[in-house]
Every structure is written in C-alpha cells, then in structure tokens.
Backbone as a printed PyTorch tensor [residue, N CA C, xyz], in Angstrom:
tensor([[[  5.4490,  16.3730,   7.1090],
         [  4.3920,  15.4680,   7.5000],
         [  4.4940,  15.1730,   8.9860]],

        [[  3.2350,  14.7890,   9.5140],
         [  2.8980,  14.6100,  11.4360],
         [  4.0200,  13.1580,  11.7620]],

        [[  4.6800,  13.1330,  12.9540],
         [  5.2870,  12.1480,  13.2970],
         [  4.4570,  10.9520,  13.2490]],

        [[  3.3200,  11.2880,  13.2690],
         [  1.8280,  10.1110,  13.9020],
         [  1.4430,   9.6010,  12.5960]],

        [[  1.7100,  10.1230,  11.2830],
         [  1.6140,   9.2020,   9.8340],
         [  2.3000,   8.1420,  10.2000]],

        [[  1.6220,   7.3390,   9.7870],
         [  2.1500,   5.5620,   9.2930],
         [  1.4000,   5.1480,   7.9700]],

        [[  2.4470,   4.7950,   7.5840],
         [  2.4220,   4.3130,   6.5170],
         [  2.9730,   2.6560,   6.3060]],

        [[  1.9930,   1.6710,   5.5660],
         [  2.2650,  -0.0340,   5.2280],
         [  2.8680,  -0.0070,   4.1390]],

        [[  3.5280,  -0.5000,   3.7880],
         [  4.0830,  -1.0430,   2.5690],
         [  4.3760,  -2.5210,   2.2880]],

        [[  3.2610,  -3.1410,   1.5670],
         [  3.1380,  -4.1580,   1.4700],
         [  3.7230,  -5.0640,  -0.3240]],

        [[  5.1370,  -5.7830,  -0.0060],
         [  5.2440,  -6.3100,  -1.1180],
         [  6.2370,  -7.3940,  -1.0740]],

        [[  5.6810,  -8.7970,  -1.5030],
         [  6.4110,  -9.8140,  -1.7520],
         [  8.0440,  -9.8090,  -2.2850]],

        [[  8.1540,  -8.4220,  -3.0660],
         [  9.4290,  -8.4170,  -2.7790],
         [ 10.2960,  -7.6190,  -2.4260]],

        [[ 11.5020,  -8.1200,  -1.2960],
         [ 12.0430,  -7.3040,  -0.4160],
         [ 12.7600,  -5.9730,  -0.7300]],

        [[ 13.8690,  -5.9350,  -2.5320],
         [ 13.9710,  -4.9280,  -3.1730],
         [ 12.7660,  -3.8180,  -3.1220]],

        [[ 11.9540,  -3.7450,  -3.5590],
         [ 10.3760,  -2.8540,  -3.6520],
         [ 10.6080,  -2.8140,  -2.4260]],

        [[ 10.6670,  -3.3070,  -1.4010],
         [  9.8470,  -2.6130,   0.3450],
         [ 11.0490,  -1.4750,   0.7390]],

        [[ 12.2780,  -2.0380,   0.9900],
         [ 13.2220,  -1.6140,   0.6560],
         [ 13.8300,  -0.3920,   0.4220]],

        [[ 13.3770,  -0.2490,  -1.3340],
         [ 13.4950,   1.0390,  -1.8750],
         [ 12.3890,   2.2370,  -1.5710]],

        [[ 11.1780,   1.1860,  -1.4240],
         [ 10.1650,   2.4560,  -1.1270],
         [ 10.3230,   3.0050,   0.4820]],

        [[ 11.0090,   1.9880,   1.2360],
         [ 10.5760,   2.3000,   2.1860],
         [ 11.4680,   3.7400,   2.6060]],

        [[ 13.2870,   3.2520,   1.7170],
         [ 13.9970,   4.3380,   2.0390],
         [ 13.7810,   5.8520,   1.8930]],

        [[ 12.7510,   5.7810,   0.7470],
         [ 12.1820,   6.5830,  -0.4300],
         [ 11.2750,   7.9560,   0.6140]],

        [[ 10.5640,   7.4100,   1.4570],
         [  9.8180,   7.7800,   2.6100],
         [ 10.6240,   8.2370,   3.4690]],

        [[ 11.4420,   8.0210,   3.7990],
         [ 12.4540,   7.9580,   5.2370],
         [ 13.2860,   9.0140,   4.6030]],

        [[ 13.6100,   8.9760,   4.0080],
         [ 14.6450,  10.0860,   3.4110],
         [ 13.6900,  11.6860,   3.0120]],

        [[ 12.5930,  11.7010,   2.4490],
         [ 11.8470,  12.4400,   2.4710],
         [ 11.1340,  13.1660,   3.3140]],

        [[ 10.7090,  11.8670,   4.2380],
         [  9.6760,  12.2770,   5.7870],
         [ 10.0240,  11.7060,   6.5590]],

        [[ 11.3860,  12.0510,   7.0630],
         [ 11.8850,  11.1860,   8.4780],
         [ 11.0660,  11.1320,   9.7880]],

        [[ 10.0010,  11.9100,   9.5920],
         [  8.9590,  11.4610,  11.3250],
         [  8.1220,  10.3260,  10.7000]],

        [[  7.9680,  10.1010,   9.1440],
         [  6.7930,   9.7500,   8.8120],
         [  7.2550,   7.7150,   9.8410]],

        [[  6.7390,   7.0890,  10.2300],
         [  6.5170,   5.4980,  10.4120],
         [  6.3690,   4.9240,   9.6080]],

        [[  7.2050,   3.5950,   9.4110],
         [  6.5840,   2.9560,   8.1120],
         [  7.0220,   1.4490,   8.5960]],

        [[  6.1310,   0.5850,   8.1510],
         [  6.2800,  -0.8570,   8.8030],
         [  6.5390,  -1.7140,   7.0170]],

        [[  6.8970,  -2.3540,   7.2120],
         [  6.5090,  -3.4790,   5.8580],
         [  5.9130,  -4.7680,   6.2010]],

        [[  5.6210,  -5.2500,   5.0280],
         [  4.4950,  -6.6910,   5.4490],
         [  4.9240,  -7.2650,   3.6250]],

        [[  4.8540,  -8.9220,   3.8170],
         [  5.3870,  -9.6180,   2.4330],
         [  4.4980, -10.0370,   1.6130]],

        [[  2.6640,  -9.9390,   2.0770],
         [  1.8490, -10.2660,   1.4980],
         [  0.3110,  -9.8230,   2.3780]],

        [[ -0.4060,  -9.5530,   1.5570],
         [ -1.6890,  -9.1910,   2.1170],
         [ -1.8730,  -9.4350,   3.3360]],

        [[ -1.9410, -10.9030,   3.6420],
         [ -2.7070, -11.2670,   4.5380],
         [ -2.0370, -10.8080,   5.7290]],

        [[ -0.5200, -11.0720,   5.6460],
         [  0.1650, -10.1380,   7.2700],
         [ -0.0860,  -8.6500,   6.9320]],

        [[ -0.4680,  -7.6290,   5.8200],
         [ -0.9870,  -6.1790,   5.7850],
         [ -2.0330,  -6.4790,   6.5200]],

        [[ -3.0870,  -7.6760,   6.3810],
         [ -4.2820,  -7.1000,   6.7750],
         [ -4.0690,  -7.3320,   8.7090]],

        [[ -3.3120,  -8.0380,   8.7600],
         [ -2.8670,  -8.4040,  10.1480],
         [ -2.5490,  -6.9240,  10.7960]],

        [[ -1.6970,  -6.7360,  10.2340],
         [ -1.1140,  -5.4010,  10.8370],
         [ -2.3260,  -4.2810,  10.8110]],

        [[ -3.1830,  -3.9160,   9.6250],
         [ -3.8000,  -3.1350,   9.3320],
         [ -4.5880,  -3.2930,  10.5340]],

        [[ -5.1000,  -4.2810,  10.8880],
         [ -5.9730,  -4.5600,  11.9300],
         [ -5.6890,  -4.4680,  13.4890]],

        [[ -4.6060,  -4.1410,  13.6870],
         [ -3.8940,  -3.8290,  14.9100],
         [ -3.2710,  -2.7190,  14.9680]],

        [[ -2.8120,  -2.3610,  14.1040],
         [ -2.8720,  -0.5130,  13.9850],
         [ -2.7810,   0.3660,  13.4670]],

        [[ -4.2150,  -0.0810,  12.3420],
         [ -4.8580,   1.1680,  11.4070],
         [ -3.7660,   2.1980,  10.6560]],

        [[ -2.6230,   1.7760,  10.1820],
         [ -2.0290,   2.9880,   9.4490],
         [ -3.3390,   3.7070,   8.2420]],

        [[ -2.3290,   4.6320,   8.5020],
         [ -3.1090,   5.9390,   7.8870],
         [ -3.1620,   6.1130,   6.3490]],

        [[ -1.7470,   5.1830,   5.5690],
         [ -2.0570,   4.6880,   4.1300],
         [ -1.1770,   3.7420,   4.2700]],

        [[ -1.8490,   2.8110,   3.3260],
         [ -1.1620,   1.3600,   2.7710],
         [ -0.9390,   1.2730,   1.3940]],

        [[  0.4340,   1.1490,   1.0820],
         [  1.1190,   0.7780,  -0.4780],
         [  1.5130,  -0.4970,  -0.2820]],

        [[ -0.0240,  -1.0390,  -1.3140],
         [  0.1820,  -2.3070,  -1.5500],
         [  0.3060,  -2.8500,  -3.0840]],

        [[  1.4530,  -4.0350,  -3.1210],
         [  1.9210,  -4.3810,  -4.4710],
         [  0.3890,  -5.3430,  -5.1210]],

        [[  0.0350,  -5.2550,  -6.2650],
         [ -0.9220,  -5.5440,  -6.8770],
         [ -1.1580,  -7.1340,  -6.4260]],

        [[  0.5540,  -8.0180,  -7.1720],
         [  0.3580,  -9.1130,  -7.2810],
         [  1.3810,  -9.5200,  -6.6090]],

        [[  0.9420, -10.7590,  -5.4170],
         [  1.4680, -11.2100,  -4.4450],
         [  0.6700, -12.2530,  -4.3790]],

        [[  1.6490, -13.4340,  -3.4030],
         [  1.0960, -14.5860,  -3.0550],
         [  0.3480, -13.9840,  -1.4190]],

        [[ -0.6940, -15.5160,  -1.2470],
         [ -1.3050, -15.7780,   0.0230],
         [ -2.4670, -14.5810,  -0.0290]],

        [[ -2.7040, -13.2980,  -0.4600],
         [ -3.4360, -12.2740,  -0.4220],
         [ -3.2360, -11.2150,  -1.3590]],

        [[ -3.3750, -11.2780,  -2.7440],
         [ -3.1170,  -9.9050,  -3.6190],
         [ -3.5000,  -8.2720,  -3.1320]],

        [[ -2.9570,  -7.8370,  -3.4750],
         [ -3.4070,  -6.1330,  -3.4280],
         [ -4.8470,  -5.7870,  -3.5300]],

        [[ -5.7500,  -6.2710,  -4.5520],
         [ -7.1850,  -6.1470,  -4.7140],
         [ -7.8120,  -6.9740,  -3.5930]],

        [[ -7.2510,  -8.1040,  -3.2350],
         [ -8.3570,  -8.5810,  -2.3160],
         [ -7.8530,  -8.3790,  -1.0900]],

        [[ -6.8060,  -7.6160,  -0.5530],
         [ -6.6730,  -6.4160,   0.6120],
         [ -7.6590,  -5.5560,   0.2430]],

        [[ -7.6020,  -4.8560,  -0.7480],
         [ -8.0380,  -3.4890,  -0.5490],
         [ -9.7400,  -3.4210,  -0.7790]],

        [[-10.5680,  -4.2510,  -1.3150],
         [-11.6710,  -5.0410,  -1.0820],
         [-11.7740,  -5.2120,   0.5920]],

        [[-11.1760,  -6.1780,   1.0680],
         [-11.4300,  -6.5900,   2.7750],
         [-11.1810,  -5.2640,   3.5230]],

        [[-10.0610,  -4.2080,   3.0800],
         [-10.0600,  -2.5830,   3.9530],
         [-11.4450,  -2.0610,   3.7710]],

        [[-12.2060,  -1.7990,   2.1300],
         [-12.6520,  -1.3450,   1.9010],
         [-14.5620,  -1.8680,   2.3450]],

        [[-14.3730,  -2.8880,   2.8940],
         [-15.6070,  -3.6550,   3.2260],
         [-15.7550,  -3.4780,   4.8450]],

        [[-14.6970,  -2.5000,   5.6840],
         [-14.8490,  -2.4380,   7.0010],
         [-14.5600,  -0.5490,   7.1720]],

        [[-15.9320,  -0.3010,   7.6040],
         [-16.1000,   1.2780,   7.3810],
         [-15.0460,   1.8100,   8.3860]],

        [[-14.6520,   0.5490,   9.5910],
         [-13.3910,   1.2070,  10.2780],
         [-12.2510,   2.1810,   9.4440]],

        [[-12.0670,   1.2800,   8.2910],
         [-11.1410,   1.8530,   7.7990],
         [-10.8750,   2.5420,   6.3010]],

        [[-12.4890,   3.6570,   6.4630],
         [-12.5540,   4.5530,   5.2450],
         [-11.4530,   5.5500,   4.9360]],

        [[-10.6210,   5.8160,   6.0580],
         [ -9.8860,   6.9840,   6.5280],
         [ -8.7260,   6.3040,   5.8250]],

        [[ -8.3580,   5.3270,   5.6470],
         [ -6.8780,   4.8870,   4.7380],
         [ -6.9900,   4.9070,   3.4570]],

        [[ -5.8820,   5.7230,   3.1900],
         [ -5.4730,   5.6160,   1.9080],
         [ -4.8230,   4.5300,   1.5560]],

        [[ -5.4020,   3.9680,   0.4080],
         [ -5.1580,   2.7930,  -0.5880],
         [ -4.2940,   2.8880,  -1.7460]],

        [[ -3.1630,   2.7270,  -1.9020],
         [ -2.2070,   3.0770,  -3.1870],
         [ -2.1120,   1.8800,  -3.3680]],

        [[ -2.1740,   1.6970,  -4.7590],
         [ -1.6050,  -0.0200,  -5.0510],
         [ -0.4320,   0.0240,  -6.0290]],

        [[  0.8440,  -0.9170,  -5.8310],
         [  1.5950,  -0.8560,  -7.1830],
         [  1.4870,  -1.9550,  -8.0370]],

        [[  2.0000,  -1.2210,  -9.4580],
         [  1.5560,  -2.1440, -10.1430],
         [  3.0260,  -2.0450, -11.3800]],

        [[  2.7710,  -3.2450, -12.0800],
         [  3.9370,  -3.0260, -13.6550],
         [  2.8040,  -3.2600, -14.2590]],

        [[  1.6560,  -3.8020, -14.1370],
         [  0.7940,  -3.8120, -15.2310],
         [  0.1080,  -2.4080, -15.9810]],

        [[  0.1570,  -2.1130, -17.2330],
         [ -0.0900,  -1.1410, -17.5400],
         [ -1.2580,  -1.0600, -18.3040]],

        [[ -2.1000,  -2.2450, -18.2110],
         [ -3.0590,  -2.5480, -18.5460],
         [ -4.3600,  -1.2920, -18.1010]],

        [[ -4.7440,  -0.2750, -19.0290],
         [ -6.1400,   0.8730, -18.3500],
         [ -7.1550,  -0.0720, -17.9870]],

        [[ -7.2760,  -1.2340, -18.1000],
         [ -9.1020,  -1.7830, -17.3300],
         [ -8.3510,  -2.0610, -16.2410]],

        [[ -7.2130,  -3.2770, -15.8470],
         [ -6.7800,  -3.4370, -14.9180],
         [ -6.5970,  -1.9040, -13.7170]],

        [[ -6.2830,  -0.8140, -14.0700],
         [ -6.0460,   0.1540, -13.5240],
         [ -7.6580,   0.8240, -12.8380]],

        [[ -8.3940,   0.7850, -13.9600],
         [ -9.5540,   1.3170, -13.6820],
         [-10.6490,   0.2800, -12.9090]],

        [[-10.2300,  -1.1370, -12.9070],
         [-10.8650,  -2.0700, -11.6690],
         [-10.2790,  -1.7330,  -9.7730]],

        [[ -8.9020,  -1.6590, -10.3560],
         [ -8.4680,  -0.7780,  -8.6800],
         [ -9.2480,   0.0570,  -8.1010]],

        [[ -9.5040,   1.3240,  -8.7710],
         [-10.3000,   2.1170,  -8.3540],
         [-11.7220,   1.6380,  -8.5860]],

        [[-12.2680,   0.9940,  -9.0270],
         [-13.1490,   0.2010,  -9.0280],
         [-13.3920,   0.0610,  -7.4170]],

        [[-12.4080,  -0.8850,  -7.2110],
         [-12.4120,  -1.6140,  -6.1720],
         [-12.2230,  -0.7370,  -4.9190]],

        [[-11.8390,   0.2090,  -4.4520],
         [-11.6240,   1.0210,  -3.7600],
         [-10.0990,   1.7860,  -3.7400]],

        [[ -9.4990,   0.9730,  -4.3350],
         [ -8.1540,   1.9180,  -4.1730],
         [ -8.4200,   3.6050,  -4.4730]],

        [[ -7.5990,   4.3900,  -3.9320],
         [ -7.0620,   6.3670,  -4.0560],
         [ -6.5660,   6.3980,  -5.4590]],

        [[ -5.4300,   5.5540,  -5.8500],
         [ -4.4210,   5.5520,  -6.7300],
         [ -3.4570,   4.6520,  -6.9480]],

        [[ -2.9200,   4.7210,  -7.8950],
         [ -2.0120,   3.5730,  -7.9230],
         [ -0.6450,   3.9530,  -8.4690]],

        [[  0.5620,   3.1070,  -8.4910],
         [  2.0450,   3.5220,  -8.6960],
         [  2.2770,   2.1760,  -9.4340]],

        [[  3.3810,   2.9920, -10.4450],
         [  3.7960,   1.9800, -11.4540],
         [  4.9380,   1.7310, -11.0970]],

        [[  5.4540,   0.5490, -11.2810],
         [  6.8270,  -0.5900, -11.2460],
         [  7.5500,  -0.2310, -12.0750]],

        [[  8.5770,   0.2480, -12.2450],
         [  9.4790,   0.1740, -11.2680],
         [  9.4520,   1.7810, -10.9070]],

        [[  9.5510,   1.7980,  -9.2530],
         [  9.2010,   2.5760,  -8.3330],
         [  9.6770,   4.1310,  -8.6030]],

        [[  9.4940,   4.9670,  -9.0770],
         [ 10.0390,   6.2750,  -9.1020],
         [  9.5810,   7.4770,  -7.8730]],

        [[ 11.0510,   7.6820,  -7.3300],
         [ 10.7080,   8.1960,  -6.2180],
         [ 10.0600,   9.7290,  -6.0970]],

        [[ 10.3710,  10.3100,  -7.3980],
         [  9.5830,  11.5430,  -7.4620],
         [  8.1450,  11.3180,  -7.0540]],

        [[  7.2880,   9.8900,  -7.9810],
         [  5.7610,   9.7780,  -8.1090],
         [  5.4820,   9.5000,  -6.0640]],

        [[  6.6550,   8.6180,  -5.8370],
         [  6.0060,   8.3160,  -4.7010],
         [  6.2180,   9.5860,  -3.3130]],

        [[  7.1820,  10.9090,  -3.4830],
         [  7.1680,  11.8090,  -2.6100],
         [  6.0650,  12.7340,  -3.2630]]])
C-alpha cells in the first residue's frame, strides 16, 4: 500500500485502537494511521485531513459511528473515504442500516486481524 494512505481509527476504547492500529502497522508499515476516542474528534480530524478510510466503532459516547458516517456522508468532499464501521452487534437490520447509511462495510468485535488485512 502508498505511503500517502491514512487511515482513522476511531474507538472509545483504547484496547480496540491499539490492536487495530498495530494490526495495520505490522501489515502496511508506510500505511499512516491516527486514532480519535469518539466521533466528534474523528470528525475533527476528518476535517483537517481527509484520511482516505475511517474505522469507526459503532457505539461510542459524544458522537456514534452512524452519526459520523451520516455527517462524512452528507459532505460530497468526502465521497472518496472509505467508511468501515465496527461493530459486536450482530444484529442483520442493524448491519443493513450502516450501509443504509453510507458505510463500505463493516467489522465485527472482537477484532480479527485476518478480516481487517
């Protein structure tokens, strides 16, 4: 992968950022990867410098995963990002409102690093 991928990883908890983040780094050492603890600092960041995909955790305080990826998906700036959301819910409507909503895809809890390389 291009040194110039960046990648968000957005999740309230620090284990999950953590593991995914090593998960990446060990796989795609040019790839960039920032973390953020809840939506609203993703959308902060997102908004200052456009990574190229954001893995965001479903359910979080101050800004959930859906109503990030709703506010990405409501600014044509940023059609070009990929939207992954994670989730433990294994609920199919819950899954099929993500993409609903704009998410690419989504990743299930607890994190398997095969799904996410």
């Amino acid at each position: 992968m291009s040194s110039n991928l960046s990648i968000l990883i957005i999740d309230d908890d620090k284990g999950v950022l953590l593991t995914i983040e090593t998960i990446i780094k060990l796989n795609f050492p040019n790839v960039k990867t920032h973390t953020a603890k809840n939506g609203e600092i993703g959308w902060k960041y997102i908004q200052a410098h456009h990574p190229q995909i954001v893995i965001s955790d479903l359910s979080m305080p101050v800004m959930d995963g859906i109503q990030l990826c709703i506010k990405v998906r409501a600014n044509p700036n940023y059609d070009d990002i990929i939207f992954l959301v994670l989730t433990a819910d294994a609920d199919i409507n819950k899954r099929i409102e993500l993409l609903d909503k704009g998410a690419n895809d989504f990743f299930t809890k607890p994190v398997n690093s095969v799904e996410i390389k």
